[in-house]
PDB file of C-alpha atoms in Angstrom:
ATOM      1  CA  MET A1068      39.729  -1.443  -4.610  1.00 50.00           C
ATOM      2  CA  ALA A1069      36.067  -1.884  -3.665  1.00 69.00           C
ATOM      3  CA  LYS A1070      33.513  -0.769  -6.134  1.00 83.00           C
ATOM      4  CA  THR A1071      31.359   2.338  -5.320  1.00 90.00           C
ATOM      5  CA  LYS A1072      27.817   1.017  -4.523  1.00 94.00           C
ATOM      6  CA  ILE A1073      24.950   3.093  -5.811  1.00 96.00           C
ATOM      7  CA  LEU A1074      21.254   2.564  -4.797  1.00 97.00           C
ATOM      8  CA  PHE A1075      18.696   4.048  -7.187  1.00 98.00           C
ATOM      9  CA  VAL A1076      15.239   4.643  -5.830  1.00 98.00           C
ATOM     10  CA  THR A1077      12.500   5.743  -8.192  1.00 98.00           C
ATOM     11  CA  HIS A1078       8.750   5.457  -8.676  1.00 97.00           C
ATOM     12  CA  GLU A1079       9.119   4.851 -12.389  1.00 96.00           C
ATOM     13  CA  MET A1080      11.536   3.242 -14.859  1.00 96.00           C
ATOM     14  CA  SER A1081      11.372   2.270 -18.516  1.00 94.00           C
ATOM     15  CA  PRO A1082      10.258  -0.131 -19.840  1.00 94.00           C
ATOM     16  CA  PHE A1083       8.092  -1.070 -16.699  1.00 96.00           C
ATOM     17  CA  LEU A1084       6.445   2.280 -16.168  1.00 95.00           C
ATOM     18  CA  GLU A1085       6.838   5.360 -18.370  1.00 93.00           C
ATOM     19  CA  LEU A1086       5.191   8.513 -16.911  1.00 93.00           C
ATOM     20  CA  SER A1087       7.850  11.129 -17.477  1.00 90.00           C
ATOM     21  CA  LYS A1088      11.471  11.835 -18.279  1.00 90.00           C
ATOM     22  CA  ILE A1089      12.331  10.186 -14.998  1.00 94.00           C
ATOM     23  CA  SER A1090      11.682   6.793 -16.518  1.00 94.00           C
ATOM     24  CA  GLU A1091      14.357   7.384 -19.178  1.00 93.00           C
ATOM     25  CA  ILE A1092      17.052   8.595 -16.847  1.00 93.00           C
ATOM     26  CA  THR A1093      16.497   5.775 -14.341  1.00 95.00           C
ATOM     27  CA  ARG A1094      16.622   3.223 -17.122  1.00 94.00           C
ATOM     28  CA  GLN A1095      19.844   4.553 -18.729  1.00 93.00           C
ATOM     29  CA  LEU A1096      21.849   5.956 -15.861  1.00 94.00           C
ATOM     30  CA  PRO A1097      22.125   2.705 -13.727  1.00 95.00           C
ATOM     31  CA  GLN A1098      23.303   0.793 -16.866  1.00 94.00           C
ATOM     32  CA  ALA A1099      25.882   3.478 -17.678  1.00 92.00           C
ATOM     33  CA  MET A1100      27.193   3.412 -14.141  1.00 93.00           C
ATOM     34  CA  GLN A1101      27.299  -0.400 -14.125  1.00 93.00           C
ATOM     35  CA  GLU A1102      29.316  -0.341 -17.232  1.00 92.00           C
ATOM     36  CA  LYS A1103      31.649   2.074 -15.647  1.00 91.00           C
ATOM     37  CA  GLY A1104      32.392  -0.417 -12.891  1.00 91.00           C
ATOM     38  CA  TYR A1105      30.007   0.649 -10.215  1.00 93.00           C
ATOM     39  CA  GLU A1106      27.891  -1.800  -8.235  1.00 94.00           C
ATOM     40  CA  ILE A1107      24.183  -0.860  -8.548  1.00 95.00           C
ATOM     41  CA  ARG A1108      20.843  -1.765  -7.141  1.00 97.00           C
ATOM     42  CA  ILE A1109      17.354  -0.392  -8.296  1.00 98.00           C
ATOM     43  CA  LEU A1110      14.167  -0.286  -6.297  1.00 98.00           C
ATOM     44  CA  MET A1111      10.643   0.891  -7.491  1.00 98.00           C
ATOM     45  CA  PRO A1112       7.021   0.149  -6.605  1.00 98.00           C
ATOM     46  CA  ARG A1113       5.181  -2.642  -8.358  1.00 97.00           C
ATOM     47  CA  PHE A1114       2.175  -0.646  -9.505  1.00 97.00           C
ATOM     48  CA  GLY A1115      -0.791  -2.685 -10.792  1.00 92.00           C
ATOM     49  CA  ASN A1116      -0.486  -1.606 -14.333  1.00 92.00           C
ATOM     50  CA  ILE A1117       3.011  -3.197 -14.597  1.00 94.00           C
ATOM     51  CA  ASN A1118       2.414  -6.400 -16.374  1.00 90.00           C
ATOM     52  CA  GLU A1119       4.055  -9.230 -14.422  1.00 90.00           C
ATOM     53  CA  ARG A1120       3.899 -11.820 -17.156  1.00 89.00           C
ATOM     54  CA  ARG A1121       5.237  -9.610 -19.971  1.00 90.00           C
ATOM     55  CA  ASN A1122       8.054  -8.201 -17.725  1.00 89.00           C
ATOM     56  CA  ARG A1123       8.667 -11.560 -16.125  1.00 93.00           C
ATOM     57  CA  LEU A1124       8.431 -10.483 -12.541  1.00 94.00           C
ATOM     58  CA  HIS A1125       8.841 -13.148  -9.946  1.00 94.00           C
ATOM     59  CA  GLU A1126       8.758 -13.072  -6.107  1.00 95.00           C
ATOM     60  CA  VAL A1127      11.973 -13.118  -4.203  1.00 94.00           C
ATOM     61  CA  ILE A1128      10.968 -15.411  -1.259  1.00 92.00           C
ATOM     62  CA  ARG A1129      14.010 -14.603   0.890  1.00 91.00           C
ATOM     63  CA  LEU A1130      13.235 -10.904   0.846  1.00 93.00           C
ATOM     64  CA  SER A1131       9.490 -11.062   1.178  1.00 89.00           C
ATOM     65  CA  GLY A1132       7.566 -11.613   4.456  1.00 88.00           C
ATOM     66  CA  MET A1133       8.360  -8.309   6.143  1.00 94.00           C
ATOM     67  CA  ASN A1134       5.685  -6.055   7.604  1.00 96.00           C
ATOM     68  CA  ILE A1135       5.951  -2.338   7.242  1.00 96.00           C
ATOM     69  CA  VAL A1136       4.133  -0.146   9.726  1.00 95.00           C
ATOM     70  CA  VAL A1137       2.168   2.803   8.267  1.00 96.00           C
ATOM     71  CA  ASP A1138      -0.114   4.867  10.506  1.00 91.00           C
ATOM     72  CA  ASN A1139       0.065   2.132  13.220  1.00 90.00           C
ATOM     73  CA  ASN A1140      -1.053  -0.568  10.733  1.00 93.00           C
ATOM     74  CA  ASP A1141       1.137  -3.551   9.705  1.00 94.00           C
ATOM     75  CA  ASN A1142       1.312  -3.964   5.907  1.00 96.00           C
ATOM     76  CA  PRO A1143       2.883  -6.962   4.274  1.00 97.00           C
ATOM     77  CA  LEU A1144       5.766  -6.286   1.895  1.00 97.00           C
ATOM     78  CA  ILE A1145       6.261  -8.535  -1.152  1.00 96.00           C
ATOM     79  CA  ILE A1146       9.541  -8.181  -3.137  1.00 97.00           C
ATOM     80  CA  LYS A1147       9.603  -9.128  -6.764  1.00 97.00           C
ATOM     81  CA  VAL A1148      12.353  -8.848  -9.306  1.00 96.00           C
ATOM     82  CA  ALA A1149      12.758  -8.565 -13.038  1.00 96.00           C
ATOM     83  CA  SER A1150      15.770  -8.557 -15.274  1.00 93.00           C
ATOM     84  CA  ILE A1151      16.702  -6.391 -18.208  1.00 90.00           C
ATOM     85  CA  PRO A1152      18.837  -8.941 -20.159  1.00 79.00           C
ATOM     86  CA  ALA A1153      20.286  -6.386 -22.587  1.00 83.00           C
ATOM     87  CA  ALA A1154      21.667  -4.314 -19.726  1.00 86.00           C
ATOM     88  CA  ARG A1155      22.356  -7.328 -17.360  1.00 88.00           C
ATOM     89  CA  MET A1156      20.444  -5.471 -14.706  1.00 93.00           C
ATOM     90  CA  GLN A1157      17.835  -6.495 -12.084  1.00 94.00           C
ATOM     91  CA  VAL A1158      15.149  -4.355 -10.742  1.00 97.00           C
ATOM     92  CA  TYR A1159      13.583  -4.911  -7.358  1.00 98.00           C
ATOM     93  CA  PHE A1160       9.828  -4.172  -7.087  1.00 97.00           C
ATOM     94  CA  LEU A1161       8.038  -3.406  -3.773  1.00 97.00           C
ATOM     95  CA  ASP A1162       4.484  -4.827  -3.780  1.00 96.00           C
ATOM     96  CA  ASN A1163       1.470  -4.726  -1.483  1.00 96.00           C
ATOM     97  CA  GLU A1164      -2.026  -5.762  -2.505  1.00 94.00           C
ATOM     98  CA  GLU A1165      -3.782  -2.776  -0.791  1.00 95.00           C
ATOM     99  CA  TYR A1166      -1.444  -0.045  -1.904  1.00 97.00           C
ATOM    100  CA  PHE A1167      -0.257  -1.039  -5.373  1.00 96.00           C
ATOM    101  CA  GLN A1168      -2.754  -3.534  -6.962  1.00 92.00           C
ATOM    102  CA  ARG A1169      -4.697  -0.856  -8.949  1.00 93.00           C
ATOM    103  CA  LYS A1170      -5.181  -0.178 -12.542  1.00 90.00           C
ATOM    104  CA  HIS A1171      -3.991   3.372 -12.171  1.00 94.00           C
ATOM    105  CA  VAL A1172      -0.807   4.787 -10.635  1.00 96.00           C
ATOM    106  CA  PHE A1173      -1.542   8.005  -8.659  1.00 96.00           C
ATOM    107  CA  CYS A1174      -5.029   8.975  -9.677  1.00 95.00           C
ATOM    108  CA  ASP A1175      -8.200   7.035 -10.321  1.00 93.00           C
ATOM    109  CA  GLU A1176     -10.039   6.725 -13.610  1.00 93.00           C
ATOM    110  CA  CYS A1177     -11.600  10.208 -13.088  1.00 93.00           C
ATOM    111  CA  GLY A1178      -8.291  11.830 -12.457  1.00 91.00           C
ATOM    112  CA  LYS A1179      -8.774  12.094  -8.680  1.00 95.00           C
ATOM    113  CA  PHE A1180      -5.611  11.873  -6.604  1.00 95.00           C
ATOM    114  CA  PHE A1181      -5.765   8.748  -4.495  1.00 96.00           C
ATOM    115  CA  GLU A1182      -6.335   9.684  -0.800  1.00 95.00           C
ATOM    116  CA  ASP A1183      -3.934   7.234   0.476  1.00 95.00           C
ATOM    117  CA  ASN A1184      -0.976   8.316  -1.663  1.00 97.00           C
ATOM    118  CA  ASN A1185       0.577   9.612   1.607  1.00 96.00           C
ATOM    119  CA  GLU A1186       0.477   6.122   3.088  1.00 97.00           C
ATOM    120  CA  ARG A1187       1.677   4.631  -0.175  1.00 97.00           C
ATOM    121  CA  THR A1188       4.628   6.993  -0.103  1.00 98.00           C
ATOM    122  CA  VAL A1189       5.542   6.103   3.467  1.00 98.00           C
ATOM    123  CA  PHE A1190       5.233   2.394   2.723  1.00 98.00           C
ATOM    124  CA  PHE A1191       7.395   2.590  -0.339  1.00 98.00           C
ATOM    125  CA  CYS A1192      10.182   4.693   1.328  1.00 98.00           C
ATOM    126  CA  LYS A1193      10.195   2.537   4.509  1.00 98.00           C
ATOM    127  CA  GLY A1194       9.979  -0.528   2.484  1.00 97.00           C
ATOM    128  CA  ALA A1195      12.929   0.435   0.202  1.00 98.00           C
ATOM    129  CA  LEU A1196      15.302   0.803   3.105  1.00 98.00           C
ATOM    130  CA  GLU A1197      14.155  -2.331   4.873  1.00 97.00           C
ATOM    131  CA  THR A1198      14.576  -4.277   1.598  1.00 97.00           C
ATOM    132  CA  VAL A1199      18.195  -3.011   1.311  1.00 97.00           C
ATOM    133  CA  LYS A1200      18.948  -4.029   4.874  1.00 96.00           C
ATOM    134  CA  LYS A1201      17.620  -7.459   4.115  1.00 96.00           C
ATOM    135  CA  LEU A1202      19.778  -7.676   0.996  1.00 95.00           C
ATOM    136  CA  GLY A1203      22.846  -7.089   3.292  1.00 94.00           C
ATOM    137  CA  TRP A1204      24.103  -4.585   0.857  1.00 95.00           C
ATOM    138  CA  ALA A1205      25.408  -1.222   2.116  1.00 95.00           C
ATOM    139  CA  PRO A1206      25.374   1.549  -0.450  1.00 95.00           C
ATOM    140  CA  ASP A1207      27.874   4.419  -0.637  1.00 94.00           C
ATOM    141  CA  VAL A1208      25.382   6.656  -2.483  1.00 96.00           C
ATOM    142  CA  VAL A1209      21.553   6.621  -2.459  1.00 97.00           C
ATOM    143  CA  HIS A1210      20.275   8.440  -5.616  1.00 97.00           C
ATOM    144  CA  CYS A1211      16.520   9.334  -5.408  1.00 98.00           C
ATOM    145  CA  HIS A1212      14.279  10.205  -8.324  1.00 97.00           C
ATOM    146  CA  GLY A1213      10.724  11.528  -8.256  1.00 95.00           C
ATOM    147  CA  TRP A1214       8.461  12.838  -5.415  1.00 96.00           C
ATOM    148  CA  MET A1215       7.391   9.460  -4.140  1.00 97.00           C
ATOM    149  CA  SER A1216      10.909   8.909  -2.733  1.00 97.00           C
ATOM    150  CA  THR A1217      11.145  12.227  -0.890  1.00 97.00           C
ATOM    151  CA  LEU A1218      11.151  10.687   2.548  1.00 98.00           C
ATOM    152  CA  ILE A1219      14.238   8.576   1.852  1.00 98.00           C
ATOM    153  CA  PRO A1220      16.716  11.336   2.793  1.00 97.00           C
ATOM    154  CA  ALA A1221      15.040  12.208   6.032  1.00 97.00           C
ATOM    155  CA  TYR A1222      14.942   8.517   7.151  1.00 98.00           C
ATOM    156  CA  LEU A1223      18.594   7.988   6.170  1.00 97.00           C
ATOM    157  CA  LYS A1224      19.715  11.021   8.210  1.00 97.00           C
ATOM    158  CA  THR A1225      17.513  10.327  11.237  1.00 97.00           C
ATOM    159  CA  ALA A1226      15.905   6.959  11.945  1.00 96.00           C
ATOM    160  CA  TYR A1227      18.524   4.930   9.990  1.00 96.00           C
ATOM    161  CA  LYS A1228      21.639   7.099  10.576  1.00 94.00           C
ATOM    162  CA  ASP A1229      23.151   4.580  12.909  1.00 94.00           C
ATOM    163  CA  ASP A1230      22.218   1.448  11.050  1.00 96.00           C
ATOM    164  CA  PRO A1231      25.376  -0.323   9.688  1.00 95.00           C
ATOM    165  CA  THR A1232      23.802  -0.608   6.296  1.00 96.00           C
ATOM    166  CA  PHE A1233      23.345   3.136   5.821  1.00 96.00           C
ATOM    167  CA  LYS A1234      25.557   4.953   8.335  1.00 88.00           C
ATOM    168  CA  ASP A1235      28.099   5.992   5.751  1.00 89.00           C
ATOM    169  CA  ALA A1236      25.704   6.511   2.715  1.00 94.00           C
ATOM    170  CA  LYS A1237      25.291   9.966   1.071  1.00 95.00           C
ATOM    171  CA  VAL A1238      22.097  11.050  -0.574  1.00 96.00           C
ATOM    172  CA  ILE A1239      21.735  12.550  -4.013  1.00 96.00           C
ATOM    173  CA  TYR A1240      18.393  13.959  -5.252  1.00 96.00           C
ATOM    174  CA  SER A1241      17.562  14.576  -8.880  1.00 95.00           C
ATOM    175  CA  LEU A1242      15.020  17.253  -9.662  1.00 94.00           C
ATOM    176  CA  TYR A1243      12.821  17.110 -12.757  1.00 91.00           C
ATOM    177  CA  LYS A1244       9.913  18.862 -14.256  1.00 87.00           C
ATOM    178  CA  GLU A1245       7.111  16.900 -12.713  1.00 86.00           C
ATOM    179  CA  GLU A1246       3.306  17.320 -13.172  1.00 83.00           C
ATOM    180  CA  PHE A1247       2.345  17.413  -9.483  1.00 88.00           C
ATOM    181  CA  ASN A1248      -0.432  19.746  -8.347  1.00 89.00           C
ATOM    182  CA  HIS A1249      -1.587  17.694  -5.250  1.00 93.00           C
ATOM    183  CA  SER A1250      -0.886  17.428  -1.553  1.00 94.00           C
ATOM    184  CA  LEU A1251      -0.210  14.393   0.590  1.00 96.00           C
ATOM    185  CA  GLY A1252      -2.252  16.037   3.326  1.00 92.00           C
ATOM    186  CA  GLU A1253      -1.621  17.891   6.580  1.00 87.00           C
ATOM    187  CA  ASN A1254      -1.104  14.584   8.487  1.00 90.00           C
ATOM    188  CA  PHE A1255       1.612  13.395   6.022  1.00 95.00           C
ATOM    189  CA  ALA A1256       4.434  14.464   8.329  1.00 92.00           C
ATOM    190  CA  GLU A1257       2.741  12.758  11.264  1.00 93.00           C
ATOM    191  CA  ILE A1258       2.340   9.352   9.595  1.00 95.00           C
ATOM    192  CA  ALA A1259       5.834   9.552   8.119  1.00 96.00           C
ATOM    193  CA  LEU A1260       7.370   9.296  11.557  1.00 96.00           C
ATOM    194  CA  THR A1261       9.325   6.119  12.251  1.00 95.00           C
ATOM    195  CA  GLY A1262      11.681   4.844  14.869  1.00 92.00           C
ATOM    196  CA  ASN A1263      13.153   7.629  16.997  1.00 92.00           C
ATOM    197  CA  MET A1264      12.070  10.498  14.720  1.00 96.00           C
ATOM    198  CA  THR A1265      10.498  13.574  16.221  1.00 95.00           C
ATOM    199  CA  ALA A1266       7.970  16.097  14.751  1.00 94.00           C
ATOM    200  CA  ASP A1267      10.880  18.413  14.242  1.00 95.00           C
ATOM    201  CA  ASP A1268      12.616  15.869  12.014  1.00 96.00           C
ATOM    202  CA  VAL A1269       9.723  16.011   9.498  1.00 95.00           C
ATOM    203  CA  ALA A1270       8.742  19.645   9.963  1.00 94.00           C
ATOM    204  CA  PRO A1271      10.527  20.692   6.737  1.00 93.00           C
ATOM    205  CA  TYR A1272       7.972  18.600   4.699  1.00 94.00           C
ATOM    206  CA  GLY A1273       5.308  21.153   5.707  1.00 86.00           C
ATOM    207  CA  SER A1274       1.745  20.231   4.526  1.00 83.00           C
ATOM    208  CA  GLY A1275       3.028  17.657   2.113  1.00 92.00           C
ATOM    209  CA  ASP A1276       2.507  19.700  -1.132  1.00 93.00           C
ATOM    210  CA  TYR A1277       4.984  19.605  -3.977  1.00 92.00           C
ATOM    211  CA  ALA A1278       7.276  22.294  -2.652  1.00 90.00           C
ATOM    212  CA  GLY A1279       7.041  20.864   0.876  1.00 93.00           C
ATOM    213  CA  LEU A1280       7.959  17.400  -0.198  1.00 95.00           C
ATOM    214  CA  TYR A1281      11.128  18.561  -1.869  1.00 94.00           C
ATOM    215  CA  GLN A1282      12.018  21.132   0.734  1.00 93.00           C
ATOM    216  CA  GLY A1283      12.028  18.252   3.174  1.00 94.00           C
ATOM    217  CA  ALA A1284      14.048  15.984   0.929  1.00 95.00           C
ATOM    218  CA  LEU A1285      16.657  18.622   0.104  1.00 95.00           C
ATOM    219  CA  ALA A1286      16.947  19.501   3.802  1.00 94.00           C
ATOM    220  CA  TYR A1287      18.526  16.033   4.271  1.00 96.00           C
ATOM    221  CA  SER A1288      20.210  15.449   0.990  1.00 96.00           C
ATOM    222  CA  ASP A1289      23.947  15.850   0.421  1.00 94.00           C
ATOM    223  CA  ALA A1290      23.725  16.996  -3.229  1.00 94.00           C
ATOM    224  CA  VAL A1291      21.047  17.776  -5.836  1.00 94.00           C
ATOM    225  CA  VAL A1292      21.047  17.163  -9.575  1.00 93.00           C
ATOM    226  CA  LEU A1293      19.202  19.619 -11.738  1.00 91.00           C
ATOM    227  CA  THR A1294      18.020  17.846 -14.886  1.00 88.00           C
ATOM    228  CA  GLY A1295      17.373  20.266 -17.697  1.00 76.00           C
ATOM    229  CA  ASP A1296      16.400  23.924 -17.562  1.00 74.00           C
ATOM    230  CA  ASP A1297      12.709  23.324 -16.969  1.00 81.00           C
ATOM    231  CA  VAL A1298      12.796  22.320 -13.273  1.00 87.00           C
ATOM    232  CA  ASP A1299      10.020  23.965 -11.205  1.00 85.00           C
ATOM    233  CA  LYS A1300      10.947  27.510 -10.102  1.00 86.00           C
ATOM    234  CA  GLN A1301       9.818  26.835  -6.533  1.00 85.00           C
ATOM    235  CA  LEU A1302      12.374  23.981  -6.309  1.00 88.00           C
ATOM    236  CA  LEU A1303      15.098  26.053  -7.914  1.00 90.00           C
ATOM    237  CA  ASN A1304      14.443  28.763  -5.205  1.00 89.00           C
ATOM    238  CA  ILE A1305      14.709  26.167  -2.490  1.00 88.00           C
ATOM    239  CA  VAL A1306      18.095  25.006  -3.931  1.00 91.00           C
ATOM    240  CA  LYS A1307      19.396  28.628  -4.138  1.00 88.00           C
ATOM    241  CA  LYS A1308      18.495  29.363  -0.603  1.00 85.00           C
ATOM    242  CA  SER A1309      20.278  26.232   0.655  1.00 83.00           C
ATOM    243  CA  ASP A1310      23.939  25.295   0.934  1.00 83.00           C
ATOM    244  CA  ILE A1311      23.342  22.064  -0.931  1.00 90.00           C
ATOM    245  CA  LEU A1312      25.880  21.020  -3.539  1.00 89.00           C
ATOM    246  CA  SER A1313      24.259  21.221  -6.961  1.00 89.00           C
ATOM    247  CA  PHE A1314      25.094  19.539 -10.230  1.00 88.00           C
ATOM    248  CA  GLU A1315      23.529  20.561 -13.460  1.00 85.00           C
ATOM    249  CA  VAL A1316      22.996  18.204 -16.412  1.00 81.00           C
ATOM    250  CA  ASP A1317      21.117  18.552 -19.656  1.00 67.00           C
ATOM    251  CA  ASP A1318      19.843  16.265 -22.343  1.00 57.00           C
ATOM    252  CA  ASN A1319      23.087  16.505 -24.330  1.00 55.00           C
ATOM    253  CA  GLN A1320      25.383  15.357 -21.532  1.00 59.00           C
ATOM    254  CA  GLU A1321      26.625  11.873 -21.401  1.00 68.00           C
ATOM    255  CA  PHE A1322      25.754   9.917 -18.273  1.00 76.00           C
ATOM    256  CA  GLU A1323      29.433   9.473 -17.585  1.00 69.00           C
ATOM    257  CA  ASN A1324      29.494  12.987 -16.221  1.00 78.00           C
ATOM    258  CA  TYR A1325      27.704  11.696 -13.138  1.00 88.00           C
ATOM    259  CA  CYS A1326      30.887   9.821 -12.264  1.00 85.00           C
ATOM    260  CA  ASN A1327      32.352  13.210 -11.142  1.00 81.00           C
ATOM    261  CA  LEU A1328      29.528  13.448  -8.538  1.00 85.00           C
ATOM    262  CA  TYR A1329      29.587   9.920  -7.414  1.00 88.00           C
ATOM    263  CA  GLU A1330      33.288   9.910  -6.850  1.00 84.00           C
ATOM    264  CA  GLN A1331      33.068  12.717  -4.480  1.00 80.00           C
ATOM    265  CA  PHE A1332      30.733  10.637  -2.374  1.00 74.00           C
ATOM    266  CA  SER A1333      33.076   7.739  -2.285  1.00 68.00           C
ATOM    267  CA  SER A1334      35.640   9.953  -0.564  1.00 50.00           C
ATOM    268  CA  VAL A1335      35.574  10.898   3.081  1.00 40.00           C
ATOM    269  CA  GLU A1336      34.836  14.589   2.564  1.00 42.00           C
ATOM    270  CA  LEU A1337      32.770  16.731   0.229  1.00 39.00           C
ATOM    271  CA  GLU A1338      35.101  19.662  -0.315  1.00 41.00           C
ATOM    272  CA  THR A1339      35.274  20.498  -3.996  1.00 38.00           C
ATOM    273  CA  GLU A1340      32.545  21.769  -6.322  1.00 41.00           C
ATOM    274  CA  VAL A1341      31.225  19.493  -8.969  1.00 42.00           C
ATOM    275  CA  GLU A1342      31.871  20.596 -12.427  1.00 42.00           C
ATOM    276  CA  ALA A1343      29.577  19.587 -15.279  1.00 39.00           C
TER     277      ALA A1343
END
């Protein structure tokens, strides 16, 4: 019997980048799933403050060399990889000199939100899916973490829905308490368009603020994971108003409980409720 394949997409992961609780979950959950017999892949941006030498990152030549179009501009995508020997896991990093080679992650030294975070988000989400295509690895489940991956569900259900790599993939989104009081701008939806997507496809993302980003992501996700009891109330309201399958976890639950959710996605239909 073939192993269920799970793709984890995140903007942070311990020990490479630790900004929030997301980094802990995305470090521990993939390992737990791999030890359960699942086949996993992990993708994240290679931000400039991730030390290449200390973390032993090196370029994957066979995956690099693609160009990702953002706002009608071609941007070279470099793929790097690092290993976590204790977990026998590899992490793929998406790099681009213009977007990621900075000393800070999302804000400058004065705390100002980078104006091109909208473009960086589009580049990361497009680049992640193109990287998986080039890997020749078709995931059963795509599990997204953090606001920077919010375009992934829309892309999978529209522009990439007929792609052989993703046509059967289901999307899970984990919601956390995140410190995000910014907006990716009124033109975010416009520059997010790719392939045969229309303005209606990205309309759920609204003006690109925190609630808008997740409203768009959840509109295209097959299930949502609520991590802890401190998830933003706006996001909880969005979940309650939708028909999306929800799965609650807390800090005391073992990661093996996620198996209940993943196994539903390895079946043809999603008919039963997930029990924590």
